[in-house]
Coordinates of C-alpha atoms in Angstrom, one line a residue:
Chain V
X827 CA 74.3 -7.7 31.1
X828 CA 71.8 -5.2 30.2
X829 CA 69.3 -4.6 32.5
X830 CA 65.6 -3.2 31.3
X831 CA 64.0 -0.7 32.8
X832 CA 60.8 -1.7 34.0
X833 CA 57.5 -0.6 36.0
X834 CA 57.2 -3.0 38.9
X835 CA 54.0 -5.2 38.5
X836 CA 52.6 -8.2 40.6
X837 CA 54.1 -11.0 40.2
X838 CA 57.5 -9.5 39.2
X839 CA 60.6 -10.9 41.5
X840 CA 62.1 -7.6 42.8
X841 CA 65.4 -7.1 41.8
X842 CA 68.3 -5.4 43.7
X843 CA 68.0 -2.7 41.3
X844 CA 64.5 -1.8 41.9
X845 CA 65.3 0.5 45.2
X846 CA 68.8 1.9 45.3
X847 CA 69.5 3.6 48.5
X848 CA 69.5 6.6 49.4
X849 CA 72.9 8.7 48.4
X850 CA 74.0 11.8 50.0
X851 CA 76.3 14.4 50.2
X852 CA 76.6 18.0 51.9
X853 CA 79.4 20.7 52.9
X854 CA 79.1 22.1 56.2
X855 CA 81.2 25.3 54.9
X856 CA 80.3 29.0 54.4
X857 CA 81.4 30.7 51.5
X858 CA 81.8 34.5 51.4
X859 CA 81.5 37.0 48.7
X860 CA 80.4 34.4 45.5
X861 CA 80.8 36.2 42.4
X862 CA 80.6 33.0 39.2
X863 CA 77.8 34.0 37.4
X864 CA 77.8 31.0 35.4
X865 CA 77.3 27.8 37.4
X866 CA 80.7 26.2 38.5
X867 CA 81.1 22.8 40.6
X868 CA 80.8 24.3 44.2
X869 CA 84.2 23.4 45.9
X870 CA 85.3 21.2 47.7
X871 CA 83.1 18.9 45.8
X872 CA 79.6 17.9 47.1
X873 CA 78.6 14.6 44.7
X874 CA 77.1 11.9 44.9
X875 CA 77.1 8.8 42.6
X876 CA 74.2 6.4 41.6
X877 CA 73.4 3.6 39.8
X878 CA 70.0 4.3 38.2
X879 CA 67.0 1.7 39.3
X880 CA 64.9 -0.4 36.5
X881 CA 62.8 2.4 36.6
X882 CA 65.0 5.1 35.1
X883 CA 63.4 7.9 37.8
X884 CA 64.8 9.2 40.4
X885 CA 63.9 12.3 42.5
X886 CA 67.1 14.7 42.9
X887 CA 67.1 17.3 45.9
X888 CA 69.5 20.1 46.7
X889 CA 69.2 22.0 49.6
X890 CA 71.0 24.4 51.8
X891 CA 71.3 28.0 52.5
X892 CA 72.8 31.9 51.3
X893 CA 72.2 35.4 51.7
X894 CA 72.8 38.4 49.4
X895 CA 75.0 41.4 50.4
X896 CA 73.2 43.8 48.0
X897 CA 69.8 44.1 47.0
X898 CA 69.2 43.2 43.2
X899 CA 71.3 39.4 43.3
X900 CA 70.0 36.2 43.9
X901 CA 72.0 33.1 44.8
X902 CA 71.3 30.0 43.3
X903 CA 72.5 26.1 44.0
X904 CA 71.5 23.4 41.3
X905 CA 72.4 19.9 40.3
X906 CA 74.4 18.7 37.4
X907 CA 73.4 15.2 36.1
X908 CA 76.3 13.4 34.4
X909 CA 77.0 9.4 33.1
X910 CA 79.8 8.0 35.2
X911 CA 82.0 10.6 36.3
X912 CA 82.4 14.5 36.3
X913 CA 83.8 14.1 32.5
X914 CA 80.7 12.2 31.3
X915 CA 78.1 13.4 29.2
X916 CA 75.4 15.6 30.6
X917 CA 72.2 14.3 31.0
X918 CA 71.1 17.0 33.4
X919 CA 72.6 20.4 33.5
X920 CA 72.2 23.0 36.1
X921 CA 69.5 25.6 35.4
X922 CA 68.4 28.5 37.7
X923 CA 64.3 28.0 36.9
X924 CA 64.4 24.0 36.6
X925 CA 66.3 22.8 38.7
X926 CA 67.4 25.3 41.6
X927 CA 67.1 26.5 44.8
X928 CA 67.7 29.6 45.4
X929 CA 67.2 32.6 48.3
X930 CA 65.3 35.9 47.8
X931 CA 67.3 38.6 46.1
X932 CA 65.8 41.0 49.3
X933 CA 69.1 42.0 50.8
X934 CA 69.3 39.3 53.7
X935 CA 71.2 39.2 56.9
X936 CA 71.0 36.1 57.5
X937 CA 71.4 33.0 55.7
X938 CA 67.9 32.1 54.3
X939 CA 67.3 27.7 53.9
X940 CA 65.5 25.7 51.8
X941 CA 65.3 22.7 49.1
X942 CA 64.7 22.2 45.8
X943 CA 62.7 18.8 44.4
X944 CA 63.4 17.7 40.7
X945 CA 62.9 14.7 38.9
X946 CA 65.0 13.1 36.5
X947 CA 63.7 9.9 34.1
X948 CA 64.8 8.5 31.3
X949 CA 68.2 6.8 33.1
X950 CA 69.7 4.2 31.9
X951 CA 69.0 1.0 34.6
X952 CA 72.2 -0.5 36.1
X953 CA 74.4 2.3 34.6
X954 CA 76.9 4.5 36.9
X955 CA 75.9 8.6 37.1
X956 CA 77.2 11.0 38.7
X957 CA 75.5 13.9 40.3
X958 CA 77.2 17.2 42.2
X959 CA 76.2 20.9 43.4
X960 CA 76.6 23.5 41.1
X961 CA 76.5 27.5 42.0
X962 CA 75.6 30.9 40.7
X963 CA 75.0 34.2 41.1
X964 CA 72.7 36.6 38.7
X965 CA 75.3 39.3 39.0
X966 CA 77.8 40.9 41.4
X967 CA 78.0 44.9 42.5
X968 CA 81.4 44.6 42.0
X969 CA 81.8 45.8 45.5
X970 CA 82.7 43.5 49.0
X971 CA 80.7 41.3 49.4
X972 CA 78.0 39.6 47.1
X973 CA 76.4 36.6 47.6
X974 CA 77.2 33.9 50.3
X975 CA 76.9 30.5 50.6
X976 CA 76.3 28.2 53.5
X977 CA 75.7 24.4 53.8
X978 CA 75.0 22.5 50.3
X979 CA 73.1 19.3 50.3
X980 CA 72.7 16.7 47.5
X981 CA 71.2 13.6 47.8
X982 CA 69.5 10.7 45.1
X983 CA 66.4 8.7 45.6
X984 CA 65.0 6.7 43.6
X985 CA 61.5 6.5 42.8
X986 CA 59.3 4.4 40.8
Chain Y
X594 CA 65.9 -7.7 56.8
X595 CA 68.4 -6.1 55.0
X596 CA 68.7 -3.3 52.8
X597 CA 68.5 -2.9 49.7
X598 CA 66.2 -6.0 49.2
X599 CA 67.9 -8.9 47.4
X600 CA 66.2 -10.4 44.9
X601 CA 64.1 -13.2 45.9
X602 CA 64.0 -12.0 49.0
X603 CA 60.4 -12.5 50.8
X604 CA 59.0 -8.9 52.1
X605 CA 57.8 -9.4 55.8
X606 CA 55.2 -7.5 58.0
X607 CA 56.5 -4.4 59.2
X608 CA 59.7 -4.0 56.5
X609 CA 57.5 -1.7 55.0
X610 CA 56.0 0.4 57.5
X611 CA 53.5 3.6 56.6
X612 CA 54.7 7.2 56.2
X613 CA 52.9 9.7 58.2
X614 CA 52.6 13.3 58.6
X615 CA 50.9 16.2 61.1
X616 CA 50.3 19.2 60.8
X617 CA 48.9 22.3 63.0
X618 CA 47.4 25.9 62.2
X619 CA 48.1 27.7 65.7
X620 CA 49.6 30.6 65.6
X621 CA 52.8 30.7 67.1
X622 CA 52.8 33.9 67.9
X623 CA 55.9 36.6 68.8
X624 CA 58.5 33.7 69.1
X625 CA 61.8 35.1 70.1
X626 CA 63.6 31.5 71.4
X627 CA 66.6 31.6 69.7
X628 CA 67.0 28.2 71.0
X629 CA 65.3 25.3 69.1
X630 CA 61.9 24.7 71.1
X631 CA 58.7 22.4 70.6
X632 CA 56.4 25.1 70.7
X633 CA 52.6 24.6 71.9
X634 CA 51.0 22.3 70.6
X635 CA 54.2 20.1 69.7
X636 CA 53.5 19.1 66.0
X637 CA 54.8 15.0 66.1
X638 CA 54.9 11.6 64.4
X639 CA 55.6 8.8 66.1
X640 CA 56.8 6.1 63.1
X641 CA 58.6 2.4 62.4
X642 CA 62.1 3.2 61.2
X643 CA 62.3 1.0 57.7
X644 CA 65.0 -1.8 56.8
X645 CA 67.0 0.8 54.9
X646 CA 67.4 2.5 58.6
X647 CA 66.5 6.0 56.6
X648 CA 64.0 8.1 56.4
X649 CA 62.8 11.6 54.3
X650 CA 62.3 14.5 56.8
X651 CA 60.0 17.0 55.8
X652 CA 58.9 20.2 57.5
X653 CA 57.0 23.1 56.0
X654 CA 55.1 25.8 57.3
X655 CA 54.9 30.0 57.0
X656 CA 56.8 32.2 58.9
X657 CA 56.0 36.0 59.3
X658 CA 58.7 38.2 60.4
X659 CA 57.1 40.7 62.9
X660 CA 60.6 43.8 62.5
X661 CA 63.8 44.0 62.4
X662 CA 66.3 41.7 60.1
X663 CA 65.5 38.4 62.4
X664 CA 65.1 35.1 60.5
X665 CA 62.5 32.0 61.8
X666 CA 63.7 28.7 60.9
X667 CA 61.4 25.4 61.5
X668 CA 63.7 22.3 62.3
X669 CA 63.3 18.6 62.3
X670 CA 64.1 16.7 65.4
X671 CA 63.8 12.8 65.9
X672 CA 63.9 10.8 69.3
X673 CA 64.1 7.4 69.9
X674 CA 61.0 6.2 71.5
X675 CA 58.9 9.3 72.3
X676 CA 60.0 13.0 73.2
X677 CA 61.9 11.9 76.3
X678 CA 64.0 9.4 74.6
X679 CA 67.6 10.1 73.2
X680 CA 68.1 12.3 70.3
X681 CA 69.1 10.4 67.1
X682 CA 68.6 13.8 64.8
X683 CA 68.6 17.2 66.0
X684 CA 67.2 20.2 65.3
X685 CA 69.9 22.4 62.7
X686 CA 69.6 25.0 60.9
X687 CA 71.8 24.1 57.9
X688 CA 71.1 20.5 58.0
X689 CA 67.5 20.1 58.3
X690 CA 65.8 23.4 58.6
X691 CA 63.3 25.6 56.3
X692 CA 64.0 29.1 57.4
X693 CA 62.4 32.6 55.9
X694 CA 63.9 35.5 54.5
X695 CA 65.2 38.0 57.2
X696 CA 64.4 41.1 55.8
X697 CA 60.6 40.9 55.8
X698 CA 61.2 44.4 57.8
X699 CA 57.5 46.0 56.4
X700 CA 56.0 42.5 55.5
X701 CA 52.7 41.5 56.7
X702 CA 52.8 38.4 54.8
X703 CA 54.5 34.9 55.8
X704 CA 56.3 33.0 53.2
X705 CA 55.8 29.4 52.9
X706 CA 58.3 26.7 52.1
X707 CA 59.7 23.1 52.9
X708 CA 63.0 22.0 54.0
X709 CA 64.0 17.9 53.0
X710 CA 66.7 16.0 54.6
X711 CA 67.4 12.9 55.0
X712 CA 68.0 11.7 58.5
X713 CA 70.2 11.1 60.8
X714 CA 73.0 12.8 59.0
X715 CA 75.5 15.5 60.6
X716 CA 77.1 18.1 58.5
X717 CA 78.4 16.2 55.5
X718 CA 77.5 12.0 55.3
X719 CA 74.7 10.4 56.5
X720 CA 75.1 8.7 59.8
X721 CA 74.5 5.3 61.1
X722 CA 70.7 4.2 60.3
X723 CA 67.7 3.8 62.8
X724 CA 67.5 0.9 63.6
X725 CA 64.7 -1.3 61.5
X726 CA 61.7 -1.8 63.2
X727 CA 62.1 0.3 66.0
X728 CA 60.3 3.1 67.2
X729 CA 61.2 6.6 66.7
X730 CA 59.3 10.3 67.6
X731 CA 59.7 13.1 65.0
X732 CA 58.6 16.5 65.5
X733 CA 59.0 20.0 64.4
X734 CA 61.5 22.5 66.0
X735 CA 61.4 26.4 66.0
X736 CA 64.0 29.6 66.6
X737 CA 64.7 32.9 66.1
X738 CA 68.0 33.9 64.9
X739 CA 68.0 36.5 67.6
X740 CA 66.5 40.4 67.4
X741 CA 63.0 41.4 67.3
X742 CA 60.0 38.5 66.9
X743 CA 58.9 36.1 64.2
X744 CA 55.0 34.5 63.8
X745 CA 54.8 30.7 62.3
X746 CA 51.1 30.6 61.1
X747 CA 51.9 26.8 60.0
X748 CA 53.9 24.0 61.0
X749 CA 53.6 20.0 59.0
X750 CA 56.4 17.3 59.6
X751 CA 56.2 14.1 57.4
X752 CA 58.3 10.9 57.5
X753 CA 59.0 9.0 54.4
X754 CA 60.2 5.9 54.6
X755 CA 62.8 4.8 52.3
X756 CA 62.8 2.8 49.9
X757 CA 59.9 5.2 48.2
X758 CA 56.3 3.2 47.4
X759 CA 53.5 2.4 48.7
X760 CA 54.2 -1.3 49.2
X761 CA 53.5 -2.9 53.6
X762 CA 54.6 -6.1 54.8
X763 CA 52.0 -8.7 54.9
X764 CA 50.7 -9.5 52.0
X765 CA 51.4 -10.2 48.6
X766 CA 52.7 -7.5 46.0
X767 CA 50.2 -5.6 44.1
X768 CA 50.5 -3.3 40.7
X769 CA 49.8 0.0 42.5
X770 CA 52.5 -0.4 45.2
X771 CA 54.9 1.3 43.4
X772 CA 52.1 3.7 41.3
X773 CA 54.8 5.7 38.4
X774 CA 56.3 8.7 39.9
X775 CA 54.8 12.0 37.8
X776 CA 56.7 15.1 36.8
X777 CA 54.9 18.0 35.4
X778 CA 55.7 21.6 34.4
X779 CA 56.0 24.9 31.5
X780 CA 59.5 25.3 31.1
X781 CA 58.8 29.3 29.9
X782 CA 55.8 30.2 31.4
X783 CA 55.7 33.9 33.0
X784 CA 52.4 35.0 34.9
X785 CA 51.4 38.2 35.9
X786 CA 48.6 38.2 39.1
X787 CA 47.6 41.2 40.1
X788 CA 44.7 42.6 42.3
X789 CA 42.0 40.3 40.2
X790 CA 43.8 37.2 41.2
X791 CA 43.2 37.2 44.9
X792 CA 41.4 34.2 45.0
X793 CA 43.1 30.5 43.4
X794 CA 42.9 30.5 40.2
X795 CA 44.4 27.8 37.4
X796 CA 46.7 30.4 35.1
X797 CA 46.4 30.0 31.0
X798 CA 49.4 28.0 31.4
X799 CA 50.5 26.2 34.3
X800 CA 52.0 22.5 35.2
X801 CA 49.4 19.4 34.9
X802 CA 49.3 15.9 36.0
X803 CA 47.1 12.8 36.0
X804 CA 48.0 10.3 38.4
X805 CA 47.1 6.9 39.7
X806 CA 46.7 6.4 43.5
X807 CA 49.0 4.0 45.4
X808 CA 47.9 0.9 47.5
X809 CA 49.0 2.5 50.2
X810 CA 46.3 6.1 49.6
X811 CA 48.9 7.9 50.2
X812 CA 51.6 10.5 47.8
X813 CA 53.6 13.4 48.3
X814 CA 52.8 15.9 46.1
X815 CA 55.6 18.9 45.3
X816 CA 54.8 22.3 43.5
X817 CA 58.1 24.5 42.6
X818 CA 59.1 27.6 40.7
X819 CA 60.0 31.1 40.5
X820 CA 58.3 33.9 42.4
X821 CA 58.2 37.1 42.5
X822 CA 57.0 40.1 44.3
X823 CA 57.1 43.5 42.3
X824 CA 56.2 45.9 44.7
X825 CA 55.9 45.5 48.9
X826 CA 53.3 42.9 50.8
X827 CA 52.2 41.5 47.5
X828 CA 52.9 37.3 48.3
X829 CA 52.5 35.5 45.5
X830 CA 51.5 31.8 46.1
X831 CA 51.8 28.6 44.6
X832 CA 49.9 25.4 45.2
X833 CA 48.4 22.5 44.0
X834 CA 44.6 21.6 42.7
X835 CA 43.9 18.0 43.2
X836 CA 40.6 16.4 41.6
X837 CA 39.0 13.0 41.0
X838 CA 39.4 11.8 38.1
X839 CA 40.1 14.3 35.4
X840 CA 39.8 18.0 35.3
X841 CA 36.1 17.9 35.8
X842 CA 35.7 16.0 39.2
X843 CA 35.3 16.6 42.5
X844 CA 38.1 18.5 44.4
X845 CA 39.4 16.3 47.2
X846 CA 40.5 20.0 49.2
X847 CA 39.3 23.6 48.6
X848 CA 42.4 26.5 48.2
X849 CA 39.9 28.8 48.8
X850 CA 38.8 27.3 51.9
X851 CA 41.4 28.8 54.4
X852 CA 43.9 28.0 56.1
X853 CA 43.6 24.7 53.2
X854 CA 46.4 26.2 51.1
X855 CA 48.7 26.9 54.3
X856 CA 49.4 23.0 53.9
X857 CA 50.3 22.7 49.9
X858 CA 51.5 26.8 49.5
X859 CA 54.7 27.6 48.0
X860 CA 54.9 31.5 48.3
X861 CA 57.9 34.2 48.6
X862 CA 57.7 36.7 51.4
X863 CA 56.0 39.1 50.7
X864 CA 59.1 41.7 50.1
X865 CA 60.4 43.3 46.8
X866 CA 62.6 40.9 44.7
X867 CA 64.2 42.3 41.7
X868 CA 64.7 38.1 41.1
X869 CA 62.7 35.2 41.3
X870 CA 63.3 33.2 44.0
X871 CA 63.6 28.8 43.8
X872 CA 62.1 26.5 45.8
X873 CA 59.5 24.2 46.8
X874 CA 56.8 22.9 48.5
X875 CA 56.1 19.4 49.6
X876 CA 52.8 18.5 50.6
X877 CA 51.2 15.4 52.2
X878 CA 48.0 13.3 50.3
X879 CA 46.2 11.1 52.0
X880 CA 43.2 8.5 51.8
X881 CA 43.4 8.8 48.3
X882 CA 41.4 5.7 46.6
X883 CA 44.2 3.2 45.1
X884 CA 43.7 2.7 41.8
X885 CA 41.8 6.0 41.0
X886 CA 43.1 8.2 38.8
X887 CA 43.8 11.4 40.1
X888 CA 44.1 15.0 37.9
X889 CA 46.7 17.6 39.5
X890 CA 47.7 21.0 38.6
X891 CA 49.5 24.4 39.7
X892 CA 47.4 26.9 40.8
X893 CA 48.4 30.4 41.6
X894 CA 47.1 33.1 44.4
X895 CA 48.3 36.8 45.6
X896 CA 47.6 38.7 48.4
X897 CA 47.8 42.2 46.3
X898 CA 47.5 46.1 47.2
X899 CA 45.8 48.0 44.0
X900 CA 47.6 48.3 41.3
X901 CA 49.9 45.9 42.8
X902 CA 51.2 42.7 40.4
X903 CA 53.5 39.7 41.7
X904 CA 54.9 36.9 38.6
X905 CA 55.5 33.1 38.9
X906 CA 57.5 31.3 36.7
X907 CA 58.0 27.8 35.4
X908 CA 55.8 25.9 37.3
X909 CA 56.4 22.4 38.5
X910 CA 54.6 19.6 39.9
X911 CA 55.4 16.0 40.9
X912 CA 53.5 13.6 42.3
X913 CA 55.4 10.5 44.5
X914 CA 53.8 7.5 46.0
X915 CA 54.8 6.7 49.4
X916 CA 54.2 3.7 52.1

């Protein structure tokens, strides 16, 4: 059955479908020394999966914390957006200045915390996605110790 | 009632109950706690946990780091009841805490930021939901990781209860209780501020909105992007303009009239970065006039030493309804 996506409006019965709850995922773990400078899938897995409301919108948010060893790199944590499962086609890749969070590149001794708020429209209502944590650095010294990672967050609502 | 709502399911008084927020500009001078504490005055909300038993946690503020390589963190904490009751979320750094960077070592600036969480969760899965319809106390924790002193010039806490919109039990549905949720921004966008920009101003090219107001007067609204500081002390700040109407009308809260921005501000801290940093800043609307149509956009400030120049780039901005 295909399901339309819709702007709620007086009158309207409120479908199921109109509010979703709320979808979450996080990884307690630290991570030493990351060194991908292309976004991987941070490991163990931190996803989520959704289906999307009649509204196609929902607000993504990734949060958690890192540090930086030396004092020219920056750590970043984004989402990926996918359909159905981590081999479906992306409908919302990672991307440092759209989608991230990430910790000044000031050399840190302590893990610095924080979220990033993005929003994603134009889902399909009623069909499975799947969303996870991606990570990157924007370079290594090639020496011990680069970036670290501590605590990733990922969690769905959605929104009208 | 349940949650999610089933279709054809009547909403009640109280399934819906309102979001709220505080905030306070006290300077919470030389903390060096490294324990999670209230501080003075205790920055609270006491709110109606909603049928989905979750909620959005929201705390934001600036935190100056006064020497050394400490780091501040504010925290969110919930009780049931009131302060004295039993804690259902504590105050942690990695799950629900917006911390500074710790190397602010000549900085005279404080960086501003927001941390969201849901709540309660623990480290990794949410936990068993408040209970619908009972009565909880939020407020705003705040630590040192150890070392020399931080200041926190501003602390907020907001509660969003989820489902988002704007709808409240009691009364009968209406078109602007769940009011479209807006995303605005330039994808590209690099600007330079230097020592001319030291008062708000709306860059060439920056992220803009029109919105309509929720029954409920209330919206979040969320400014993000890349900053960067090019030489020492020179903050560069991001934060929202919000005006009746269209671009013309009246400003419903002046930048420029300090410490206004403290509450909307995303900014960096105030130290070299050879990158731009992420994140965001989620602010609280209020009183808004449902049904009026709102124009929002990113405006940009730095606190500059001559010759000094700070960038931001890719501004965003996102307006959200809420109960």
């Amino acid at each position: 059955m295909s399901i339309q996506a819709r702007n709620l409006t007086a009158g309207q019965p409120v479908l199921a479908l109109d509010a979703m709850p709320l979808e979450f995922n996080a990884d307690p773990t630290t991570r030493n020394d990351v060194d991908d400078t292309s976004f991987v899938p941070w490991s163990p897995e931190v996803s989520v999966t959704f289906e999307a409301p009649t509204s196609g919108r929902v607000l993504v948010f990734i949060g958690g914390g890192g540090n930086t060893d030396s004092n020219v790199h920056r750590l970043s944590m984004a989402p990926e957006v996918r359909l159905r499962d981590e081999n479906g086609v992306v409908v919302q890749p990672p991307s440092v200045s759209r989608n991230s969070w990430s910790n000044s590149s000031n050399i840190t001794q302590n893990n610095e915390f924080g979220t990033q708020v993005s929003l994603v429209e134009g889902l399909v209502p009623g069909s499975p996605y799947f969303a996870r944590a991606m990570i990157a650095v924007s370079g290594t010294d090639g020496t011990s110790g680069d970036s670290d990672v501590d605590s990733i967050q990922i969690f769905i609502v959605p929104t009208a | 009632m349940t949650f999610p709502f089933f279709a054809g399911s009547p909403i009640k008084m109280g399934d819906i109950p309102p979001s709220v927020h505080a905030f306070d500009d006290t300077n919470q001078a030389n903390l060096s706690n490294t324990s999670f504490a209230a501080g003075s005055p205790e920055v609270g909300v006491s709110f109606i946990a909603p049928p989905s038993g979750y909620v959005l946690g929201i705390v934001g503020g600036g935190i100056r780091d006064n020497g050394g390589t400490n780091r501040g963190a504010l925290a969110l904490e919930i009780h049931e009841n009131d302060s004295s009751g039993t804690i259902v979320q504590a105050a942690e750094v990695r799950r629900n805490a917006w911390t500074n960077n710790s190397h602010n070592t000549s900085s005279s600036v404080s960086g501003f930021g927001s941390r969201v969480a849901p709540a309660p969760i623990d480290d990794n899965a949410l936990l068993t939901p408040l209970v619908p319809g009972a009565t909880y106390f939020a407020r705003t924790m705040q630590a040192v990781s150890g070392g020399s002193t931080v200041d926190i010039l501003h602390r907020d806490i907001t509660i969003v209860q989820l489902p988002l919109g704007a709808a409240t039990g009691g009364r009968l549905a209406s078109n602007l209780d769940n009011v479209r949720t807006l995303g605005g921004g330039t994808q590209v966008s690099t600007f330079n501020v230097s020592d001319s920009h030291s008062d708000w101003q709306a860059p060439d090219t920056n992220a803009q909105l029109r919105f309509i107001a929720p029954s409920s007067g209330r919206a979040l609204i969320i400014v993000a992007g890349g900053l960067r500081d090019n030489t020492n002390n020179n903050r560069i700040g991001m934060a929202p303009e919000v005006r009746e109407d269209d671009e013309n009308g009246r400003q419903i809260f002046d930048l420029n009239d300090a410490p206004t921005f403290r509450k909307f501000m995303w900014s960096n801290f105030g130290n070299t970065d050879s990158k731009y940093m992420y994140g965001c800043r989620v602010g609280w609307l209020e009183d808004l006039e449902p049904g009026r149509q709102y124009f929002a956009q990113t405006m940009l400030a730095a606190t500059t030493t001559t010759s000094a120049s700070a960038d931001a780039f890719n501004q965003r901005l996102i307006v959200v309804g809420v109960s």
